[in-house]
XYZ file of C-alpha atoms in Angstrom:
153
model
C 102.215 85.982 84.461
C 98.445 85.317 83.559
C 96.345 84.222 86.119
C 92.917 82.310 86.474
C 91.114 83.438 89.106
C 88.227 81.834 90.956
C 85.459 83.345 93.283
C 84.959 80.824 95.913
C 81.844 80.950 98.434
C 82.174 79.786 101.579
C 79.538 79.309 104.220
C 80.016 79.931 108.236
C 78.458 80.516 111.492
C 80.276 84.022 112.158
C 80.166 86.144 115.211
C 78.784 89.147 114.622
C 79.842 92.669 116.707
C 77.190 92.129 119.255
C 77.889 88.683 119.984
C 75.155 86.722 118.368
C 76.247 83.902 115.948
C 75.034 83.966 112.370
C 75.148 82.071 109.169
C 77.135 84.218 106.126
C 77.899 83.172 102.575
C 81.115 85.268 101.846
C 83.186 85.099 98.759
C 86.943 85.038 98.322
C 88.849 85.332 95.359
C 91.538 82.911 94.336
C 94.598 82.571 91.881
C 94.343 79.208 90.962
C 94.500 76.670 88.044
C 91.622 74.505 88.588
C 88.968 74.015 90.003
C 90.354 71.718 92.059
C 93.186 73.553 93.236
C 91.217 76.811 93.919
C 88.941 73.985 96.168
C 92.488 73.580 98.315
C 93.735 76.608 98.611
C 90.182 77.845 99.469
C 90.803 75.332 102.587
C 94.356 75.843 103.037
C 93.776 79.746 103.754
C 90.313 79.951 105.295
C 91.276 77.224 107.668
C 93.086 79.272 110.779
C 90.859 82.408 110.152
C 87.184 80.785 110.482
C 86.555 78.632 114.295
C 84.700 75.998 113.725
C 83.134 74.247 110.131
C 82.994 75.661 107.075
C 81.331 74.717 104.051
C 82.403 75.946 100.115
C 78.629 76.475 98.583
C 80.227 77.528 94.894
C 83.342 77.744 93.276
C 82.836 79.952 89.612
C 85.594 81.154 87.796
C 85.912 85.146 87.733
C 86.782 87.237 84.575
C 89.247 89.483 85.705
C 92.420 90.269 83.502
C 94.341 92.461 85.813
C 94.499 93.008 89.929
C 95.429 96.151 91.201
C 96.453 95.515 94.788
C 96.575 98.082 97.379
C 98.650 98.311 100.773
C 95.578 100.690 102.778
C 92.599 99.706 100.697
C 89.986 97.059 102.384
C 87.194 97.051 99.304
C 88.019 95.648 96.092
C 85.997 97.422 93.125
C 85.172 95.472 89.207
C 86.275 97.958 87.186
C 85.019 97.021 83.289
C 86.999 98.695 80.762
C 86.780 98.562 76.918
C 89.375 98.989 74.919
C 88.616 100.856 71.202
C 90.327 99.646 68.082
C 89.669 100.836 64.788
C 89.105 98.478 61.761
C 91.152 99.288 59.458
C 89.070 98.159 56.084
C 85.442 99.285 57.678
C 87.158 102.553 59.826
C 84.368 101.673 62.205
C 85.038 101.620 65.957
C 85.313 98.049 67.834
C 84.758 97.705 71.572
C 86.878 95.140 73.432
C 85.549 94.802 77.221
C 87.700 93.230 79.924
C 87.195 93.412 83.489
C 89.746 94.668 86.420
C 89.494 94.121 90.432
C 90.960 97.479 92.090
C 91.377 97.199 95.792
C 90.678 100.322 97.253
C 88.734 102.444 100.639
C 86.052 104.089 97.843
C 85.238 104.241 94.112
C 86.762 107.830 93.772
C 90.418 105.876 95.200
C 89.567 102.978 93.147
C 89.121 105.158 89.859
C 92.813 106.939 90.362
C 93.944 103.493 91.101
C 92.503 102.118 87.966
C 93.774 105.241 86.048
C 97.295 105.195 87.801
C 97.824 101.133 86.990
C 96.804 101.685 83.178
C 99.288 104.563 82.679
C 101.590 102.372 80.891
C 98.916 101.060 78.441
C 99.225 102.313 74.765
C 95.688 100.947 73.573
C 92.386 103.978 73.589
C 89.912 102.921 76.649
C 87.400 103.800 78.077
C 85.983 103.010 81.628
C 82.202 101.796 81.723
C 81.589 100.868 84.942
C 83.129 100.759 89.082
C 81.415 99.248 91.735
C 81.965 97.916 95.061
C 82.017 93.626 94.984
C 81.305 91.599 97.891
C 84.818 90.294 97.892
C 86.284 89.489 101.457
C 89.801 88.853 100.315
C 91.502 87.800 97.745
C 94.743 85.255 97.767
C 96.885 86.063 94.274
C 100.203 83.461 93.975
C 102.651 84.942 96.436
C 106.188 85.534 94.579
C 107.953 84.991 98.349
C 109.528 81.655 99.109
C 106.852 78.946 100.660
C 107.185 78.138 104.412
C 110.042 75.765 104.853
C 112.351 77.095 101.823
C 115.471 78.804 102.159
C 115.115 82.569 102.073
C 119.349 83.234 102.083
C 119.818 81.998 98.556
């Protein structure tokens, strides 16, 4: 299944460790197909985590082909790969870039991650860059049955 994902910013008053309220901008990624639904579902998730008003400064949609989810890890990492073809007529090499979000604890884990989840590929790559996003959490399309449906089917 291909998804469309879309960083959404939202902005909060947010208790920090030693007590004192403060405004953050933090972004969230969503699976989505529009705009408009990534708006919603921004709302419909944030909703019973943040007390109090919250306001959604940007909504941009994110180039990411692939998510590599991860049970332990709490960082997510943009991993940009590029894939190398060879023309066949010119024999010269082409360079086709795509970008991955790896959740993992550090960018050694999210490396092996990245590695281990491409195993299966067949095309040469090459990995150009890792680093650590802002990224609070991110909300794919669950494959479990919505609230309300009939899980004994």
């Amino acid at each position: 299944m291909m998804h469309t994902w879309f960083e959404s910013k939202i902005r909060y008053d947010k208790v920090m460790e030693n007590g004192v309220n403060k405004k953050v901008t933090e972004p969230y990624l969503f699976d989505a197909l529009s705009f408009t639904e990534a708006e919603a579902r921004t709302i419909e998730e944030l909703h019973p985590f943040i007390s109090g008003e919250f306001t959604i400064t940007n909504i941009n949609r994110a180039s990411y082909s692939e998510f590599f989810p991860s049970e332990t890890g709490d960082r997510y990492f943009k991993c940009r790969l590029a894939f190398i073809t060879v023309d066949e007529k010119s024999a010269k090499e082409k360079k086709t870039r795509t970008n991955v979000l790896v959740q993992a604890d550090n960018l050694q884990e999210a490396k092996d991650r990245l590695v281990e989840g491409m195993k299966g590929t067949m095309a040469d790559y090459v990995i150009e860059m890792v680093k650590e996003t802002d990224i609070m959490d991110v909300y794919p399309y669950s494959s479990e049955p919505e609230k309300g449906e009939n899980k004994e089917s």
